[in-house]
Coordinates of C-alpha atoms in Angstrom, one line a residue:
M1 CA 83.1 138.1 127.3
D2 CA 82.7 141.9 127.9
I3 CA 85.9 142.5 126.0
L4 CA 84.5 140.5 123.0
K5 CA 81.2 142.4 123.2
N6 CA 83.2 145.7 123.0
N7 CA 84.9 144.4 119.8
K8 CA 81.7 142.8 118.3
R9 CA 82.3 144.0 114.8
T10 CA 85.8 142.7 114.7
V11 CA 84.7 139.3 116.1
L12 CA 81.9 139.1 113.5
L13 CA 84.3 140.0 110.7
L14 CA 86.8 137.4 111.9
S15 CA 84.0 134.7 112.1
A16 CA 83.0 135.5 108.5
V17 CA 86.6 135.2 107.3
I18 CA 87.0 131.9 109.1
L19 CA 83.9 130.4 107.5
A20 CA 85.0 131.6 104.1
N21 CA 88.5 130.2 104.6
T22 CA 87.1 126.8 105.8
G23 CA 84.7 126.6 102.8
L24 CA 87.5 127.3 100.3
Q25 CA 89.7 124.6 101.8
I26 CA 87.0 122.0 101.3
L27 CA 86.3 123.3 97.8
V28 CA 89.9 123.1 96.5
P29 CA 90.1 119.2 96.4
R30 CA 86.8 119.2 94.4
F31 CA 88.4 121.0 91.5
L32 CA 91.2 118.4 91.5
S33 CA 88.7 115.5 91.6
A34 CA 86.7 117.1 88.7
F35 CA 90.0 117.6 86.7
I36 CA 90.9 113.9 87.0
D37 CA 87.4 112.8 86.0
R38 CA 87.3 115.1 83.0
A39 CA 90.8 114.2 81.9
E40 CA 90.0 110.5 82.2
T41 CA 86.8 110.9 80.0
N42 CA 88.6 113.1 77.4
A43 CA 86.4 116.1 78.2
P44 CA 86.8 119.2 76.0
M45 CA 89.8 121.5 76.8
T46 CA 87.5 124.4 77.5
A47 CA 85.9 122.5 80.4
I48 CA 89.3 121.5 81.7
A49 CA 90.6 125.0 81.4
L50 CA 87.7 126.4 83.4
I51 CA 88.3 123.8 86.1
I52 CA 92.0 124.8 86.2
A53 CA 91.1 128.5 86.4
G54 CA 88.5 127.8 89.1
Y55 CA 91.2 125.8 91.1
L56 CA 93.8 128.6 90.8
F57 CA 91.2 131.3 91.8
T58 CA 90.0 129.2 94.8
V59 CA 93.6 128.6 96.0
A60 CA 94.4 132.3 95.8
A61 CA 91.2 133.2 97.6
Q62 CA 91.9 130.7 100.3
K63 CA 95.4 132.1 100.8
G64 CA 94.1 135.6 101.0
A65 CA 91.4 134.6 103.5
G66 CA 94.1 132.9 105.6
L67 CA 96.1 136.1 105.7
C68 CA 93.1 138.2 106.6
E69 CA 92.2 135.7 109.4
E70 CA 95.8 136.0 110.8
F71 CA 95.8 139.8 110.5
I72 CA 92.4 140.3 112.2
S73 CA 93.0 137.8 114.9
C74 CA 96.4 139.5 115.8
R75 CA 94.7 142.9 116.0
L76 CA 91.9 141.5 118.1
G77 CA 94.4 139.6 120.3
G78 CA 96.4 142.8 120.9
R79 CA 93.3 144.7 122.1
I80 CA 92.2 141.8 124.4
T81 CA 95.6 141.3 125.9
N82 CA 96.1 145.0 126.6
R83 CA 92.6 145.3 128.1
I84 CA 93.3 142.4 130.5
R85 CA 96.6 143.9 131.4
H86 CA 94.9 147.1 132.3
Q87 CA 92.4 145.2 134.4
M88 CA 95.1 143.4 136.3
L89 CA 97.0 146.6 137.0
E90 CA 93.9 148.2 138.3
H91 CA 93.1 145.2 140.5
F92 CA 96.7 145.0 141.8
I93 CA 96.5 148.6 142.9
D94 CA 93.3 147.8 144.8
L95 CA 94.8 144.9 146.7
P96 CA 95.7 145.4 150.3
M97 CA 99.4 145.9 151.2
N98 CA 99.8 142.5 152.8
K99 CA 99.0 141.1 149.3
H100 CA 101.5 143.5 147.7
D101 CA 104.2 142.2 150.0
T102 CA 103.6 138.6 149.0
F103 CA 104.2 139.4 145.3
S104 CA 107.8 140.2 144.1
S105 CA 108.0 142.7 141.3
G106 CA 109.5 140.0 139.0
E107 CA 106.4 137.8 139.7
I108 CA 104.0 140.6 138.9
M109 CA 105.9 141.3 135.6
T110 CA 105.6 137.6 134.8
R111 CA 101.9 137.7 135.4
L112 CA 101.4 140.8 133.3
D113 CA 103.6 139.6 130.4
E114 CA 103.5 135.8 130.2
D115 CA 100.3 134.9 132.1
V116 CA 98.1 137.6 130.4
E117 CA 99.4 136.6 127.0
G118 CA 98.4 133.1 128.0
V119 CA 94.7 134.2 128.3
Y120 CA 94.6 135.3 124.7
E121 CA 96.6 132.3 123.6
Y122 CA 94.1 130.0 125.3
Y123 CA 91.2 131.5 123.4
Q124 CA 93.1 131.7 120.2
I125 CA 94.0 128.1 120.3
L126 CA 90.6 127.0 121.5
F127 CA 88.5 129.0 118.9
L128 CA 90.9 130.0 116.1
R129 CA 93.0 126.8 115.9
I130 CA 91.0 123.9 117.5
G131 CA 87.6 125.6 116.7
T132 CA 88.4 126.1 113.0
S133 CA 89.9 122.6 112.9
V134 CA 86.6 121.2 114.2
L135 CA 84.7 123.2 111.6
L136 CA 87.0 121.9 108.8
L137 CA 86.6 118.4 110.1
V138 CA 82.8 118.6 110.1
G139 CA 82.8 120.1 106.6
V140 CA 85.1 117.4 105.2
I141 CA 83.0 114.5 106.8
L142 CA 79.8 116.0 105.4
S143 CA 81.4 116.3 101.9
V144 CA 82.6 112.7 102.0
A145 CA 79.2 111.5 103.3
M146 CA 77.7 113.0 100.1
K147 CA 79.9 110.6 98.2
N148 CA 80.0 107.5 100.5
R149 CA 78.6 107.2 103.9
L150 CA 80.7 104.2 105.0
T151 CA 83.9 106.2 104.4
A152 CA 82.5 109.2 106.2
L153 CA 81.5 107.1 109.2
L154 CA 85.0 105.6 109.4
M155 CA 86.5 109.1 109.3
L156 CA 84.1 110.3 112.0
A157 CA 84.9 107.3 114.3
V158 CA 88.7 107.8 113.9
S159 CA 88.4 111.5 114.5
L160 CA 86.3 111.3 117.6
F161 CA 88.5 108.6 119.1
S162 CA 91.6 110.7 118.3
I163 CA 90.1 113.8 120.0
W164 CA 89.1 111.8 123.0
I165 CA 92.7 110.4 123.4
Y166 CA 94.1 113.9 123.0
K167 CA 91.7 115.3 125.6
V168 CA 92.7 112.7 128.2
I169 CA 96.4 113.5 127.7
S170 CA 95.6 117.3 127.7
D171 CA 93.7 117.1 131.0
F172 CA 96.6 115.5 132.7
G173 CA 99.1 117.9 131.1
T174 CA 97.2 121.0 132.3
K175 CA 98.1 120.2 135.9
C176 CA 101.7 119.8 135.0
Y177 CA 101.8 123.2 133.1
L178 CA 100.1 124.9 136.1
K179 CA 102.9 123.8 138.4
S180 CA 105.4 124.7 135.8
S181 CA 104.0 128.2 135.3
Q182 CA 104.0 128.8 139.1
A183 CA 107.6 127.6 139.4
A184 CA 108.7 129.9 136.5
A185 CA 107.0 132.9 138.1
V186 CA 108.7 132.3 141.4
F187 CA 112.1 131.9 139.7
N188 CA 111.6 135.0 137.6
G189 CA 110.7 137.0 140.7
I190 CA 113.7 135.8 142.7
L191 CA 116.0 136.4 139.7
K192 CA 114.7 140.0 139.2
D193 CA 115.1 140.8 142.9
K194 CA 118.7 139.6 142.9
L195 CA 119.6 141.5 139.9
D196 CA 117.9 144.7 141.2
N197 CA 119.8 144.5 144.4
L198 CA 123.3 143.3 143.3
V199 CA 125.1 146.1 144.9
E200 CA 123.3 145.7 148.3
I201 CA 123.9 141.9 148.2
H202 CA 127.6 142.4 147.6
L203 CA 128.0 145.0 150.3
A204 CA 126.2 142.8 152.8
G205 CA 128.4 139.8 151.8
A206 CA 125.3 137.8 151.0
E207 CA 126.3 136.5 147.6
R208 CA 126.4 132.8 148.7
H209 CA 122.9 133.0 150.3
A210 CA 121.5 134.8 147.1
L211 CA 123.0 132.1 144.8
V212 CA 121.6 129.3 147.0
S213 CA 118.1 130.6 146.9
L214 CA 118.4 131.3 143.2
K215 CA 119.7 127.7 142.6
K216 CA 116.8 126.2 144.6
A217 CA 114.2 128.2 142.5
M218 CA 116.0 127.1 139.3
H219 CA 115.9 123.5 140.3
E220 CA 112.3 123.7 141.2
K221 CA 111.5 125.3 137.8
F222 CA 113.3 122.5 136.0
R223 CA 111.7 119.8 138.1
E224 CA 108.2 121.1 137.3
S225 CA 108.8 122.0 133.7
L226 CA 110.1 118.5 132.7
P227 CA 106.8 116.6 133.0
A228 CA 105.1 119.5 131.2
G229 CA 107.6 119.2 128.3
Q230 CA 106.9 115.5 128.0
M231 CA 103.3 116.1 127.1
Y232 CA 104.0 116.9 123.5
G233 CA 105.8 113.6 122.9
R234 CA 102.7 111.7 124.2
L235 CA 100.4 113.6 121.9
W236 CA 102.7 113.0 118.9
R237 CA 102.8 109.3 119.4
A238 CA 98.9 109.1 119.8
S239 CA 98.4 111.2 116.7
T240 CA 100.8 109.0 114.6
V241 CA 98.8 105.9 115.5
M242 CA 95.5 107.7 114.6
E243 CA 97.0 108.9 111.3
V244 CA 98.0 105.4 110.2
I245 CA 94.5 104.1 111.0
S246 CA 92.8 106.9 109.3
V247 CA 94.8 107.0 106.1
G248 CA 95.1 103.2 105.8
G249 CA 91.4 102.5 106.4
T250 CA 90.2 105.2 104.0
L251 CA 92.6 104.2 101.2
L252 CA 91.5 100.6 101.6
I253 CA 87.8 101.4 101.3
A254 CA 88.4 103.9 98.4
S255 CA 90.4 101.3 96.4
L256 CA 87.8 98.6 97.0
L257 CA 85.0 100.9 95.9
W258 CA 86.9 102.1 92.8
D259 CA 87.8 98.5 91.9
K260 CA 84.1 97.6 91.9
G261 CA 83.2 100.6 89.8
M262 CA 81.2 102.2 92.6
I263 CA 83.2 105.5 92.5
S264 CA 85.3 107.2 89.9
L265 CA 89.0 107.7 90.1
G266 CA 88.5 111.4 90.8
T267 CA 86.3 110.5 93.7
A268 CA 88.9 108.0 95.0
Y269 CA 91.4 110.8 94.9
L270 CA 89.0 113.2 96.6
F271 CA 88.7 110.7 99.5
Y272 CA 92.5 110.5 99.8
N273 CA 92.8 114.3 99.6
Y274 CA 90.0 114.7 102.3
V275 CA 91.8 112.1 104.5
D276 CA 94.9 114.3 104.2
L277 CA 92.8 117.3 104.9
I278 CA 91.2 115.6 108.0
Y279 CA 94.7 114.8 109.3
A280 CA 95.6 118.5 109.2
P281 CA 92.9 119.4 111.8
L282 CA 93.8 116.3 113.9
Q283 CA 97.5 117.3 113.7
S284 CA 96.3 120.8 114.7
F285 CA 94.7 119.2 117.8
R286 CA 98.0 117.5 118.6
N287 CA 100.2 120.5 118.0
H288 CA 98.0 123.0 119.9
L289 CA 96.9 120.9 122.8
G290 CA 100.3 121.3 124.3
G291 CA 100.1 125.0 124.0
L292 CA 96.5 124.9 125.2
Q293 CA 97.6 123.1 128.4
N294 CA 100.3 125.8 129.1
A295 CA 97.9 128.6 128.1
S296 CA 95.1 127.1 130.3
A297 CA 97.4 127.0 133.3
R298 CA 98.4 130.7 132.8
K299 CA 94.7 131.6 132.2
K300 CA 93.9 130.0 135.6
R301 CA 96.6 132.0 137.3
V302 CA 95.2 135.2 135.9
E303 CA 91.7 134.3 137.0
A304 CA 93.0 133.4 140.5
F305 CA 94.8 136.7 140.7
L306 CA 91.7 138.7 139.6
K307 CA 89.7 136.8 142.3
E308 CA 92.0 138.1 145.0
P309 CA 89.7 140.2 147.3
A310 CA 90.2 143.9 146.6
E311 CA 90.8 146.2 149.5
D312 CA 87.6 147.5 151.1
G313 CA 89.5 148.2 154.3
I314 CA 93.2 147.8 155.3
P315 CA 93.9 144.4 157.0
E316 CA 94.4 144.6 160.8
E317 CA 98.0 143.6 160.7
Y318 CA 98.8 146.9 159.1
N319 CA 96.9 149.0 161.6
G320 CA 99.2 151.4 163.5
Y321 CA 99.3 152.6 167.1
T322 CA 96.4 154.9 167.9
A323 CA 97.5 158.2 169.4
P324 CA 96.3 158.7 173.0
S325 CA 94.7 162.0 172.1
A326 CA 92.8 160.7 169.1
Q327 CA 89.4 160.7 171.0
D328 CA 89.8 164.4 171.6
V329 CA 90.0 165.2 167.9
P330 CA 86.6 166.0 166.1
Y331 CA 86.1 164.0 162.9
P332 CA 83.3 162.0 161.4
A333 CA 82.9 158.5 162.9
Q334 CA 85.0 155.8 161.1
G335 CA 83.0 154.2 158.4
E336 CA 80.4 157.1 158.4
N337 CA 79.0 157.7 154.9
T338 CA 80.5 160.9 153.6
S339 CA 79.9 160.4 149.9
A340 CA 79.3 164.1 149.4
A341 CA 83.0 164.7 150.2
S342 CA 85.2 164.8 147.1
L343 CA 88.9 164.9 146.6
M344 CA 88.3 166.9 143.4
D345 CA 87.9 169.9 145.7
F346 CA 91.2 169.2 147.6
S347 CA 92.2 172.2 149.7
S348 CA 94.4 170.9 152.6
L349 CA 96.0 167.8 154.1
E350 CA 96.6 167.8 157.9
V351 CA 98.5 165.3 160.0
R352 CA 97.7 165.5 163.7
N353 CA 99.9 163.7 166.3
L354 CA 100.5 160.7 164.1
H355 CA 101.9 157.6 165.7
F356 CA 102.4 154.4 163.7
S357 CA 104.0 151.0 164.2
Y358 CA 104.0 147.7 162.2
Q359 CA 102.0 145.1 164.2
E360 CA 103.5 145.0 167.7
G361 CA 106.9 146.4 166.7
T362 CA 108.7 149.6 167.6
E363 CA 107.0 152.9 166.7
I364 CA 108.2 154.1 163.3
L365 CA 106.4 157.5 163.6
R366 CA 106.0 159.4 166.8
G367 CA 103.7 162.4 167.2
I368 CA 104.1 163.8 163.7
S369 CA 102.0 166.9 163.0
F370 CA 102.0 169.3 160.0
T371 CA 99.6 170.9 157.5
I372 CA 100.0 171.3 153.7
H373 CA 97.7 173.2 151.3
K374 CA 96.6 173.0 147.7
G375 CA 99.5 173.8 145.4
D376 CA 102.2 173.3 148.0
L377 CA 105.5 171.6 146.9
I378 CA 106.8 169.8 150.0
G379 CA 110.2 168.2 150.4
I380 CA 110.7 165.4 153.0
M381 CA 114.2 164.4 154.1
G382 CA 116.0 162.5 156.8
E383 CA 118.4 159.6 157.3
T384 CA 117.6 156.1 156.1
G385 CA 115.0 154.4 158.3
C386 CA 113.7 157.6 159.9
G387 CA 110.1 156.9 158.6
K388 CA 109.9 159.0 155.4
T389 CA 108.5 156.3 153.2
T390 CA 106.2 155.0 155.9
L391 CA 104.8 158.5 156.3
V392 CA 104.0 159.1 152.6
K393 CA 102.5 155.6 152.3
L394 CA 100.2 156.4 155.2
L395 CA 99.2 159.6 153.4
A396 CA 98.4 157.6 150.3
R397 CA 96.5 155.1 152.5
L398 CA 98.7 152.2 151.3
Y399 CA 98.7 151.5 155.1
S400 CA 95.8 152.2 157.4
C401 CA 96.4 155.3 159.5
P402 CA 95.4 155.5 163.2
A403 CA 92.0 157.1 163.6
G404 CA 92.0 160.9 164.0
S405 CA 95.6 161.3 162.6
I406 CA 95.2 162.3 158.9
F407 CA 92.6 164.7 157.5
I408 CA 91.8 165.9 154.0
N409 CA 89.7 169.0 153.8
G410 CA 89.0 168.6 157.5
L411 CA 87.6 165.1 157.1
E412 CA 89.3 162.0 158.3
L413 CA 91.1 160.0 155.6
D414 CA 88.8 157.0 156.0
S415 CA 85.9 159.2 155.1
Y416 CA 86.9 158.9 151.5
S417 CA 86.5 155.8 149.4
L418 CA 89.6 153.9 148.5
K419 CA 88.7 154.2 144.8
E420 CA 88.8 158.0 145.0
L421 CA 91.9 158.0 147.1
R422 CA 93.7 155.8 144.5
E423 CA 92.5 158.2 141.7
E424 CA 93.4 161.5 143.3
I425 CA 96.4 160.7 145.5
L426 CA 99.1 159.0 143.4
Y427 CA 102.3 157.4 144.8
C428 CA 105.4 157.0 142.7
P429 CA 108.0 154.6 144.1
Q430 CA 111.8 154.9 143.9
K431 CA 112.1 152.1 141.2
P432 CA 109.7 152.5 138.3
Q433 CA 108.4 149.3 136.8
L434 CA 108.4 148.9 133.0
L435 CA 106.7 146.2 131.1
H436 CA 107.7 144.1 128.1
A437 CA 105.6 146.3 125.8
S438 CA 105.8 149.5 123.7
L439 CA 106.6 152.9 125.1
R440 CA 103.0 153.8 124.5
D441 CA 101.7 150.9 126.6
N442 CA 104.2 151.6 129.3
I443 CA 102.9 155.2 129.5
T444 CA 99.2 154.4 129.3
L445 CA 99.4 151.1 131.2
F446 CA 97.2 149.6 128.5
D447 CA 94.4 152.1 129.1
P448 CA 92.6 152.3 125.7
D449 CA 90.9 155.6 126.6
I450 CA 94.3 157.4 126.5
R451 CA 95.0 158.6 122.9
D452 CA 98.3 159.3 121.3
E453 CA 97.3 163.0 121.2
D454 CA 97.0 163.1 124.9
I455 CA 100.4 161.5 125.3
Y456 CA 102.1 164.0 123.0
K457 CA 100.4 166.9 124.8
A458 CA 101.6 165.6 128.2
I459 CA 105.2 165.2 126.9
S460 CA 105.2 168.7 125.5
A461 CA 103.7 170.1 128.7
L462 CA 106.4 168.5 130.8
G463 CA 109.2 169.7 128.4
L464 CA 110.3 166.2 127.4
D465 CA 110.0 166.6 123.6
H466 CA 113.7 166.1 123.2
W467 CA 113.5 162.9 125.3
L468 CA 110.9 161.4 123.0
E469 CA 113.0 162.3 119.9
G470 CA 115.7 159.9 121.2
F471 CA 113.4 157.0 120.4
E472 CA 113.6 156.2 116.6
R473 CA 110.2 154.6 116.6
G474 CA 108.6 157.0 119.0
L475 CA 105.7 155.6 121.0
D476 CA 106.0 152.3 119.0
T477 CA 109.4 151.7 120.5
S478 CA 109.4 148.2 122.1
F479 CA 110.8 147.7 125.5
S480 CA 111.7 144.0 125.0
S481 CA 113.9 143.9 128.2
A482 CA 111.7 146.2 130.3
E483 CA 113.9 148.2 132.7
G484 CA 117.0 147.2 130.8
S485 CA 115.7 149.0 127.7
I486 CA 116.4 152.6 129.0
S487 CA 118.3 154.3 131.8
A488 CA 116.9 154.8 135.3
G489 CA 116.3 158.5 134.5
E490 CA 114.3 157.8 131.3
A491 CA 112.3 155.3 133.2
Q492 CA 111.4 158.0 135.7
F493 CA 110.3 160.2 132.8
V494 CA 107.8 157.5 131.9
S495 CA 106.5 157.6 135.5
I496 CA 106.1 161.4 135.4
I497 CA 104.2 161.2 132.1
R498 CA 101.9 158.5 133.7
L499 CA 101.2 160.8 136.6
F500 CA 100.5 163.8 134.4
L501 CA 97.9 161.8 132.3
R502 CA 96.1 160.8 135.4
H503 CA 95.4 164.3 136.6
P504 CA 95.6 163.6 140.3
Q505 CA 95.2 166.2 143.1
V506 CA 98.1 165.0 145.2
I507 CA 101.3 163.5 144.0
I508 CA 103.8 161.6 146.2
L509 CA 107.3 161.1 144.8
D510 CA 109.5 158.6 146.8
E511 CA 113.2 159.3 146.2
I512 CA 112.7 159.1 142.4
T513 CA 116.1 161.0 141.9
S514 CA 118.2 158.5 143.9
S515 CA 119.9 156.8 141.0
L516 CA 120.2 159.7 138.6
D517 CA 123.3 161.7 137.5
K518 CA 123.2 165.5 137.9
K519 CA 122.0 166.1 134.3
K520 CA 119.1 163.7 134.4
E521 CA 118.2 164.9 137.9
K522 CA 118.0 168.4 136.6
E523 CA 115.8 167.4 133.7
L524 CA 113.6 165.4 135.9
M525 CA 113.2 168.2 138.5
N526 CA 112.2 170.6 135.7
A527 CA 109.6 168.0 134.6
I528 CA 108.3 167.8 138.2
K529 CA 108.1 171.6 138.4
R530 CA 105.9 171.6 135.3
L531 CA 103.9 168.6 136.6
S532 CA 103.1 170.3 139.9
G533 CA 101.3 173.4 138.6
E534 CA 98.3 173.7 141.0
R535 CA 98.7 170.2 142.3
T536 CA 100.1 169.4 145.7
V537 CA 103.4 167.5 145.5
L538 CA 105.2 165.7 148.4
M539 CA 108.7 164.7 147.4
I540 CA 111.3 162.6 149.3
A541 CA 114.6 163.5 147.8
H542 CA 117.9 161.7 147.7
H543 CA 120.0 164.8 147.4
P544 CA 119.4 167.9 149.5
E545 CA 120.0 170.0 146.3
A546 CA 117.0 168.5 144.7
L547 CA 114.8 170.2 147.3
R548 CA 115.8 173.7 146.4
M549 CA 112.7 174.0 144.2
V550 CA 110.2 173.1 146.9
N551 CA 108.5 175.8 149.0
K552 CA 108.5 173.9 152.3
I553 CA 110.8 171.2 153.9
L554 CA 110.1 168.6 156.6
V555 CA 113.0 166.9 158.3
L556 CA 112.5 163.6 160.1
D557 CA 114.8 161.9 162.6
G558 CA 114.0 158.7 164.4
G559 CA 110.3 159.0 163.5
I560 CA 110.0 162.5 164.9
L561 CA 109.5 165.7 162.9
V562 CA 112.5 167.7 164.0
E563 CA 112.4 170.6 161.5
E564 CA 109.8 172.3 159.5
G565 CA 109.9 175.5 157.5
E566 CA 110.0 177.4 154.3
T567 CA 112.8 176.3 152.0
R568 CA 114.3 179.8 151.5
R569 CA 114.4 180.4 155.3
L570 CA 116.0 177.1 156.0
M571 CA 118.6 177.6 153.2
N572 CA 119.7 180.9 154.8
N573 CA 119.8 179.6 158.4
P574 CA 123.2 178.2 159.3
G575 CA 121.6 176.5 162.3
S576 CA 119.0 174.5 160.3
L577 CA 119.5 170.9 159.4
Y578 CA 118.8 171.5 155.8
Y579 CA 121.4 174.2 155.6
K580 CA 124.0 171.8 157.1
A581 CA 123.1 169.1 154.6
L582 CA 123.5 171.5 151.7
T583 CA 126.8 172.8 152.8
A584 CA 128.1 169.3 153.7
G585 CA 127.5 168.2 150.2
D586 CA 126.5 164.7 151.4
E587 CA 126.2 162.7 148.2
K588 CA 124.1 160.2 149.9
G589 CA 121.5 162.7 150.9
G590 CA 121.8 161.7 154.6
I591 CA 121.8 164.2 157.4
S592 CA 123.9 164.1 160.6
L593 CA 121.5 164.9 163.3

């Protein structure tokens, strides 16, 4: 409802156009009725010509109103859909990590693409299709009642009975569509995960297991979609019976009244025309109730997702091991109100004797300590599984850090609200997610407050003008196949532009160069250098060469910080691990420690 209030003028304009369109539809048959009556009574040609002119004008006006209704509703629908997508993305970010782990990327994409579209489709069918059909139905019955009450009562009875039958079938169908939508989302999630990890699956020899799980999800999707698909057939059969009763009964009454001279031939034709006009909204009920069932199921999934409790504290199962010396470190008590503190004045981030483990498992990080300052560009490297990603996720507070381990501006990380942390410390994962939407929407993530001018300025500031020129339609370019629309490097450019537009204080980049060729990597690193400016940037790099631009390097091994120093010093020190990695030319970015 808030979204509709924000578009009040558009909603009022659309309502006026719908009323005009409905009135014109009811008016058109009256011209035909008047024409028949005038022709039967040999009326002057002038009167007949005026009726014909009125008919042609009314038909043209009705068609124009229909086009305006479609255009305005599509524009309104785009705004509503994008706003809901933006709300869902914000809510998803605020969910605790245990919830993030339960959603595959494919399922989230399904919710953002199909389910969100289902919300607008639900209201479009309910108000613009079924609602206007009800309005037309009421108008027709009132018009018929002015001519003959008995015929109007028959039409009303048949219409109400038809709507009741459709409603019964619809209520049963919604449950089927809800199960079908869930099964489709699970299938899409599994399919996307398999496609994203084809190489890893092949190397692990797990093709058979992957195909079995995909086959089970596909069977489940088909099993749940079959009952939903049968709903339309039931609605069609019910509407056919209602149509026969409605048309046959009205024609019988009209012929009897005309035979007794109680109505004119034009009025009899008007009744027939109105019966046909009444069948149109009844047919609309039938055609759209199937879609309404599916849209209603997707709407419920969106509502259920938005009702997921946001993170006001990280769940206990993600709490790490508390360092033995934590009680000796001065910091504000956990949960203490420090609302005066602001990340807008970021000056330093300090890690003190950080230990962390997942639940009761082996320690991932052991005694990590380092300090970074505003404007630092930090590189983090180490072998796979050494704790790099865990460390940066703790810094972004995607996981809860042990008390007394991470400080910003001298205050413990928990002293800041999660909302502010999410706004000022941004984490960019290795694999960017693109949506089935335009380039503009993928950059803004459907935020209506970001203007095209802001996007162009960001692209220019990052030195990516040549990249944008590669898209023939510019920001209007549609990514119909999401990640498949552009290369991995170009997808990372989208991520960098997103970061620039958010104006964060700290940026964390998690191996964003891992799947790029040398040319794209160089272009991306130049964009990152422009992005950094006075911001603090922490970057996990796939290739040691990518860290030449940073001013400080941290090397992890087995969860321990084994090397720390200025990049220039380490590059010129044959005994440093970074020097050895550079000279070895390890294409995998690994380090022999």
